[in-house]
């Protein structure tokens, strides 16, 4: 069978990937540059017996998505930085209640309303630390329209498998650009559905660890007993706020869902790292500029490579540490003031770490990165 291709934007690829993954509920509120995701979902979902809800704001949007997931739906919302800020309280609830949902953040220039139409990468740390308390985070950062498609499928799979919210970090440029996308055949990807209980309905405990760290999840309305709140709870869901041992146990189990499964969750790309003396690290669209700079530098005899985290959280710190032992300098390239720089520096040991930043709503050019590479080659 011949491969199938389609021309689509990043926002369209996100919705089409979500539908392939089984999304049957979307709730959202319009915001540039994410609005097309809601528009396309409103057109596609009714044709596939799914539900679309236009909500009054972003707080209601994530609340609706959480409720739909409790009822058994595969649910997604999409917004941008200001909307992500509003969603933080309910995001914390989804984490502690262990509700599988997908949240798309089409990043734009901030802070606050910033520049609605300009791409940026200022939400890396907000994704990790936006809601309070220690908690697991999974965030995927695609770099092409085709990758938006497949990583959206993977986002749903990870949310369902580990019963936790999963973020997709796009940006205004990736959202609106059009590229040729190969549509994979069904046999090429796995679709994961959440684990459901096998016990008698009266015996069900919604947070009882079955030995995997991820409790089975019953649907609301199917006759299983449920108690849900945002308070630290035991395996029945009831509060244990006066039981320090239980509090610590629940927090550690939440974190272990991601930490113990890094090998399954982490994904990264290496480009020409085999003999690199200088390593670039870049995420999303900026990695494309970094690759172009690497190719030019290689033509000039400078040995440069790239480590691109596709899973931004959990960050591929082990592989970065290995590469840090091989190169003399690491350079982060990013559209913010150095959020990736701090992440990389934590894992780089004693290796020198520099940064190329640009925070003006424009994608960093390959030439700007190449200039830094040449300076390092001359001065180090």
Coordinates of C-alpha atoms in Angstrom, one line a residue:
X1 CA 0.0 0.0 0.0
X2 CA 1.3 3.4 -0.9
X3 CA 2.0 6.0 1.8
X4 CA -0.8 8.6 2.4
X5 CA 0.1 12.2 2.7
X6 CA -1.8 15.4 3.6
X7 CA -1.0 19.1 3.8
X8 CA -2.1 20.5 7.1
X9 CA -1.2 23.1 9.8
X10 CA 0.1 22.2 13.2
X11 CA -3.2 23.0 14.8
X12 CA -5.1 20.7 12.4
X13 CA -2.5 17.9 12.9
X14 CA -3.2 18.2 16.6
X15 CA -6.9 17.6 16.3
X16 CA -6.5 14.8 13.7
X17 CA -4.0 13.0 15.8
X18 CA -6.2 13.4 18.8
X19 CA -9.2 11.8 16.9
X20 CA -7.0 8.9 15.9
X21 CA -6.0 8.5 19.5
X22 CA -9.7 8.2 20.4
X23 CA -10.5 11.7 21.6
X24 CA -14.3 11.9 21.9
X25 CA -14.6 15.1 24.0
X26 CA -13.2 18.5 23.6
X27 CA -13.9 21.7 25.6
X28 CA -12.2 25.0 25.0
X29 CA -12.4 28.7 24.9
X30 CA -11.0 30.7 21.9
X31 CA -7.6 32.2 22.2
X32 CA -4.9 33.0 19.6
X33 CA -2.9 31.1 18.5
X34 CA -4.8 27.9 19.6
X35 CA -8.3 28.8 18.4
X36 CA -8.2 26.6 15.2
X37 CA -7.9 23.5 17.4
X38 CA -11.3 24.2 18.9
X39 CA -12.7 25.2 15.5
X40 CA -11.5 22.0 13.8
X41 CA -12.6 19.8 16.8
X42 CA -16.1 21.3 16.6
X43 CA -16.3 20.2 13.0
X44 CA -14.8 16.7 13.3
X45 CA -16.1 15.4 16.6
X46 CA -19.8 15.4 15.9
X47 CA -19.1 13.3 12.7
X48 CA -17.5 10.7 14.9
X49 CA -20.1 10.6 17.7
X50 CA -17.9 12.8 19.9
X51 CA -18.8 15.9 21.9
X52 CA -17.6 19.5 21.5
X53 CA -18.3 22.2 24.1
X54 CA -17.6 25.9 23.7
X55 CA -17.0 27.0 27.3
X56 CA -17.2 30.4 28.9
X57 CA -13.5 30.5 29.9
X58 CA -10.4 28.4 30.3
X59 CA -11.2 27.5 33.9
X60 CA -14.5 26.0 32.8
X61 CA -12.8 24.3 29.9
X62 CA -10.4 22.2 31.9
X63 CA -13.2 21.5 34.5
X64 CA -15.4 20.1 31.7
X65 CA -12.5 18.0 30.4
X66 CA -11.8 16.6 33.8
X67 CA -15.5 15.7 34.3
X68 CA -15.7 14.1 30.8
X69 CA -12.7 11.9 31.6
X70 CA -14.2 10.7 34.9
X71 CA -17.2 9.6 32.7
X72 CA -14.8 7.6 30.6
X73 CA -14.1 10.0 27.7
X74 CA -10.7 10.7 26.1
X75 CA -10.7 14.4 26.6
X76 CA -8.6 17.4 25.5
X77 CA -8.5 21.1 25.8
X78 CA -6.3 23.6 24.0
X79 CA -5.2 27.2 24.9
X80 CA -2.2 29.5 25.1
X81 CA -0.1 30.9 28.0
X82 CA -2.8 33.2 29.5
X83 CA -5.3 30.3 29.5
X84 CA -2.7 27.9 31.0
X85 CA -2.3 30.4 33.8
X86 CA -6.1 30.2 34.5
X87 CA -6.1 26.4 34.4
X88 CA -3.5 25.8 37.1
X89 CA -5.9 25.2 40.1
X90 CA -7.9 22.6 38.2
X91 CA -4.7 21.1 36.8
X92 CA -3.6 20.4 40.3
X93 CA -7.0 18.8 41.0
X94 CA -6.5 16.6 37.9
X95 CA -3.1 15.5 39.1
X96 CA -4.1 14.5 42.6
X97 CA -7.4 13.0 41.4
X98 CA -5.4 11.1 38.8
X99 CA -7.5 12.1 35.8
X100 CA -6.2 11.4 32.3
X101 CA -6.5 14.5 30.2
X102 CA -4.5 16.2 27.4
X103 CA -3.8 19.9 27.6
X104 CA -2.4 21.7 24.5
X105 CA -0.4 24.9 25.1
X106 CA 0.2 26.8 21.9
X107 CA 2.9 29.1 23.3
X108 CA 2.9 32.8 22.5
X109 CA 4.9 35.7 23.5
X110 CA 4.3 36.6 27.2
X111 CA 4.0 37.5 30.0
X112 CA 0.3 38.1 30.5
X113 CA -1.4 38.8 27.2
X114 CA 2.0 39.6 25.6
X115 CA 1.8 39.3 21.8
X116 CA -1.0 37.0 20.8
X117 CA 0.3 36.2 17.3
X118 CA 4.0 35.8 18.1
X119 CA 5.7 32.4 18.9
X120 CA 7.7 32.0 22.1
X121 CA 8.9 29.3 24.5
X122 CA 8.3 31.0 27.8
X123 CA 6.0 28.2 29.3
X124 CA 8.6 25.5 29.9
X125 CA 8.8 26.1 33.6
X126 CA 5.2 27.0 34.0
X127 CA 4.4 23.5 32.7
X128 CA 6.6 22.0 35.4
X129 CA 5.9 24.3 38.3
X130 CA 2.7 26.2 37.5
X131 CA 0.5 24.4 40.0
X132 CA 1.8 24.0 43.5
X133 CA 3.1 21.0 45.4
X134 CA 5.3 18.1 44.2
X135 CA 3.6 16.3 41.4
X136 CA 4.4 14.3 38.2
X137 CA 4.6 16.1 34.9
X138 CA 4.6 14.8 31.3
X139 CA 5.1 17.4 28.6
X140 CA 5.8 16.7 24.9
X141 CA 7.3 19.3 22.5
X142 CA 7.0 18.4 18.8
X143 CA 9.1 20.3 16.2
X144 CA 7.2 19.7 13.0
X145 CA 3.6 19.4 11.9
X146 CA 4.0 15.6 11.3
X147 CA 5.4 15.3 14.8
X148 CA 2.5 17.2 16.3
X149 CA 0.3 14.5 14.7
X150 CA 2.1 11.5 16.2
X151 CA 3.0 13.1 19.5
X152 CA -0.7 14.0 20.1
X153 CA -1.5 10.3 19.7
X154 CA 1.3 9.6 22.2
X155 CA 0.0 12.2 24.6
X156 CA -3.3 10.4 24.9
X157 CA -1.6 7.1 25.3
X158 CA 0.6 8.3 28.1
X159 CA -2.4 10.1 29.8
X160 CA -4.4 6.9 29.7
X161 CA -1.6 4.6 30.7
X162 CA -0.3 6.6 33.6
X163 CA -3.7 8.1 34.6
X164 CA -2.3 11.7 34.7
X165 CA -2.6 14.9 32.7
X166 CA -0.2 15.2 29.7
X167 CA 0.8 18.5 28.1
X168 CA 1.6 19.2 24.5
X169 CA 3.8 22.3 24.0
X170 CA 3.4 23.8 20.5
X171 CA 3.9 27.5 19.5
X172 CA 2.3 30.1 17.3
X173 CA 4.7 29.3 14.4
X174 CA 4.2 25.6 14.5
X175 CA 0.5 25.9 15.0
X176 CA -0.1 28.0 11.8
X177 CA 2.5 26.7 9.4
X178 CA 1.5 24.1 6.8
X179 CA 3.6 21.0 6.0
X180 CA 3.3 17.7 4.2
X181 CA 2.5 15.1 6.7
X182 CA 2.7 11.3 6.2
X183 CA -0.4 9.7 7.6
X184 CA 0.7 6.5 9.4
X185 CA -1.3 3.3 8.9
X186 CA -3.2 2.1 11.9
X187 CA -0.8 -0.8 12.4
X188 CA 2.0 1.6 12.9
X189 CA 0.8 3.1 16.2
X190 CA -0.6 1.7 19.4
X191 CA -3.8 3.1 21.0
X192 CA -3.8 2.8 24.8
X193 CA -7.0 2.7 26.8
X194 CA -7.1 3.2 30.5
X195 CA -7.0 0.2 32.8
X196 CA -10.4 -0.6 34.3
X197 CA -11.2 -2.5 37.5
X198 CA -11.9 -6.2 37.5
X199 CA -13.1 -6.5 41.1
X200 CA -16.6 -6.5 42.4
X201 CA -18.2 -3.1 42.2
X202 CA -18.6 -2.9 46.0
X203 CA -14.9 -3.8 46.5
X204 CA -13.6 -1.0 44.2
X205 CA -11.2 1.5 45.7
X206 CA -10.3 4.3 43.2
X207 CA -6.8 4.8 44.4
X208 CA -5.8 1.3 45.3
X209 CA -2.4 0.4 43.9
X210 CA -2.5 -2.9 42.0
X211 CA 1.3 -3.2 42.1
X212 CA 2.0 -1.0 39.1
X213 CA 1.6 2.3 40.8
X214 CA -1.3 3.2 38.5
X215 CA -4.7 2.3 40.0
X216 CA -7.5 1.0 37.7
X217 CA -10.1 3.7 36.9
X218 CA -13.8 3.0 36.8
X219 CA -16.2 5.2 34.9
X220 CA -18.6 7.5 36.9
X221 CA -22.1 6.0 36.5
X222 CA -21.1 2.4 36.0
X223 CA -22.0 1.5 39.6
X224 CA -18.6 1.6 41.2
X225 CA -18.2 3.6 44.5
X226 CA -16.2 6.8 44.0
X227 CA -15.1 9.5 46.4
X228 CA -13.1 12.3 44.8
X229 CA -11.7 15.5 46.2
X230 CA -8.6 17.6 45.9
X231 CA -7.4 16.6 49.4
X232 CA -4.7 14.0 50.0
X233 CA -6.5 10.8 50.4
X234 CA -6.1 7.1 51.0
X235 CA -6.9 4.3 48.5
X236 CA -10.6 4.8 49.1
X237 CA -10.4 8.5 48.1
X238 CA -11.3 9.8 51.6
X239 CA -9.0 12.4 53.3
X240 CA -6.1 11.3 55.4
X241 CA -4.9 14.8 56.4
X242 CA -3.9 13.6 59.9
X243 CA -1.9 10.6 58.8
X244 CA 1.6 11.6 57.8
X245 CA 2.6 8.2 56.7
X246 CA -0.4 8.0 54.3
X247 CA 0.3 11.5 53.0
X248 CA 3.9 10.6 52.2
X249 CA 2.8 7.3 50.6
X250 CA 0.4 9.0 48.2
X251 CA 2.8 11.7 47.1
X252 CA 5.5 9.2 46.5
X253 CA 3.2 7.0 44.4
X254 CA 2.1 10.0 42.3
X255 CA 5.7 10.9 41.5
X256 CA 6.7 7.3 40.9
X257 CA 4.3 6.9 38.1
X258 CA 6.6 9.1 36.0
X259 CA 9.9 8.5 37.6
X260 CA 9.7 4.7 37.5
X261 CA 8.7 4.8 33.9
X262 CA 11.1 7.2 32.4
X263 CA 12.3 4.6 29.9
X264 CA 8.8 4.4 28.4
X265 CA 8.0 8.1 28.6
X266 CA 11.3 9.8 27.6
X267 CA 11.9 10.5 23.9
X268 CA 14.6 12.6 22.3
X269 CA 16.4 13.1 19.0
X270 CA 20.1 13.2 18.5
X271 CA 21.6 14.8 15.4
X272 CA 25.2 14.4 14.4
X273 CA 26.4 13.9 18.0
X274 CA 28.7 10.9 17.4
X275 CA 31.9 13.0 17.3
X276 CA 30.6 16.4 18.5
X277 CA 32.8 18.7 20.5
X278 CA 30.0 21.2 20.9
X279 CA 26.5 20.1 21.7
X280 CA 23.4 22.2 21.0
X281 CA 20.2 21.6 22.9
X282 CA 17.0 23.0 21.5
X283 CA 13.3 22.2 21.7
X284 CA 10.5 22.5 19.2
X285 CA 10.8 24.9 16.3
X286 CA 14.2 26.3 17.4
X287 CA 15.7 22.8 16.9
X288 CA 15.2 23.3 13.1
X289 CA 17.4 26.4 13.2
X290 CA 19.9 24.5 15.3
X291 CA 20.1 21.7 12.7
X292 CA 20.7 24.2 9.9
X293 CA 23.5 25.9 11.9
X294 CA 25.0 22.5 12.6
X295 CA 25.1 21.6 9.0
X296 CA 26.8 24.9 8.1
X297 CA 29.3 24.5 11.0
X298 CA 30.2 21.0 9.9
X299 CA 30.9 22.3 6.4
X300 CA 33.4 24.6 8.1
X301 CA 35.0 21.7 10.0
X302 CA 33.4 22.4 13.4
X303 CA 32.1 19.3 15.0
X304 CA 28.7 20.1 16.4
X305 CA 25.7 18.0 17.3
X306 CA 22.2 18.4 18.8
X307 CA 20.2 16.8 21.6
X308 CA 16.5 17.7 21.2
X309 CA 14.2 16.7 24.0
X310 CA 10.9 15.6 22.5
X311 CA 9.7 14.8 26.0
X312 CA 10.5 18.0 27.8
X313 CA 9.3 16.7 31.1
X314 CA 10.6 14.3 32.3
X315 CA 13.8 15.9 30.9
X316 CA 16.3 13.4 29.4
X317 CA 18.9 14.2 32.0
X318 CA 20.7 10.9 31.9
X319 CA 21.4 11.1 28.1
X320 CA 22.4 14.8 28.5
X321 CA 24.8 13.9 31.3
X322 CA 26.4 11.2 29.0
X323 CA 26.9 13.6 26.2
X324 CA 28.2 16.3 28.5
X325 CA 31.1 14.0 29.3
X326 CA 31.9 13.8 25.6
X327 CA 31.8 17.5 24.6
X328 CA 33.6 20.6 25.8
X329 CA 30.7 23.0 25.6
X330 CA 26.9 22.8 25.6
X331 CA 24.8 25.6 24.1
X332 CA 21.1 25.9 24.7
X333 CA 19.1 27.7 22.0
X334 CA 15.7 29.0 23.1
X335 CA 13.0 31.6 22.6
X336 CA 13.0 32.8 26.2
X337 CA 15.6 34.1 28.6
X338 CA 17.2 30.8 29.5
X339 CA 14.7 28.3 30.9
X340 CA 16.2 25.4 29.0
X341 CA 19.7 26.7 30.0
X342 CA 18.9 26.1 33.7
X343 CA 17.6 22.6 33.0
X344 CA 20.6 21.6 31.0
X345 CA 23.1 23.1 33.5
X346 CA 21.6 20.9 36.3
X347 CA 22.6 17.8 34.3
X348 CA 25.8 18.9 32.6
X349 CA 28.2 18.2 35.5
X350 CA 31.2 20.4 35.1
X351 CA 30.8 21.0 31.4
X352 CA 30.6 24.6 30.3
X353 CA 27.1 25.6 29.4
X354 CA 26.2 28.7 27.3
X355 CA 23.0 30.0 25.9
X356 CA 21.6 31.6 22.8
X357 CA 18.3 33.3 23.6
X358 CA 15.9 35.5 21.7
X359 CA 12.7 36.8 23.3
X360 CA 11.1 39.1 20.7
X361 CA 8.4 37.0 19.0
X362 CA 10.7 35.8 16.2
X363 CA 12.2 32.3 15.7
X364 CA 16.0 32.3 16.3
X365 CA 17.8 32.2 13.0
X366 CA 20.4 29.6 12.1
X367 CA 22.8 32.4 11.5
X368 CA 22.6 33.6 15.1
X369 CA 23.3 30.1 16.4
X370 CA 26.2 29.7 13.9
X371 CA 27.8 32.9 15.1
X372 CA 27.9 31.6 18.6
X373 CA 29.3 28.3 17.4
X374 CA 32.1 30.1 15.5
X375 CA 32.9 32.2 18.6
X376 CA 33.2 29.1 20.7
X377 CA 35.5 27.4 18.1
X378 CA 37.7 30.5 18.1
X379 CA 37.8 31.3 21.8
X380 CA 37.5 28.0 23.7

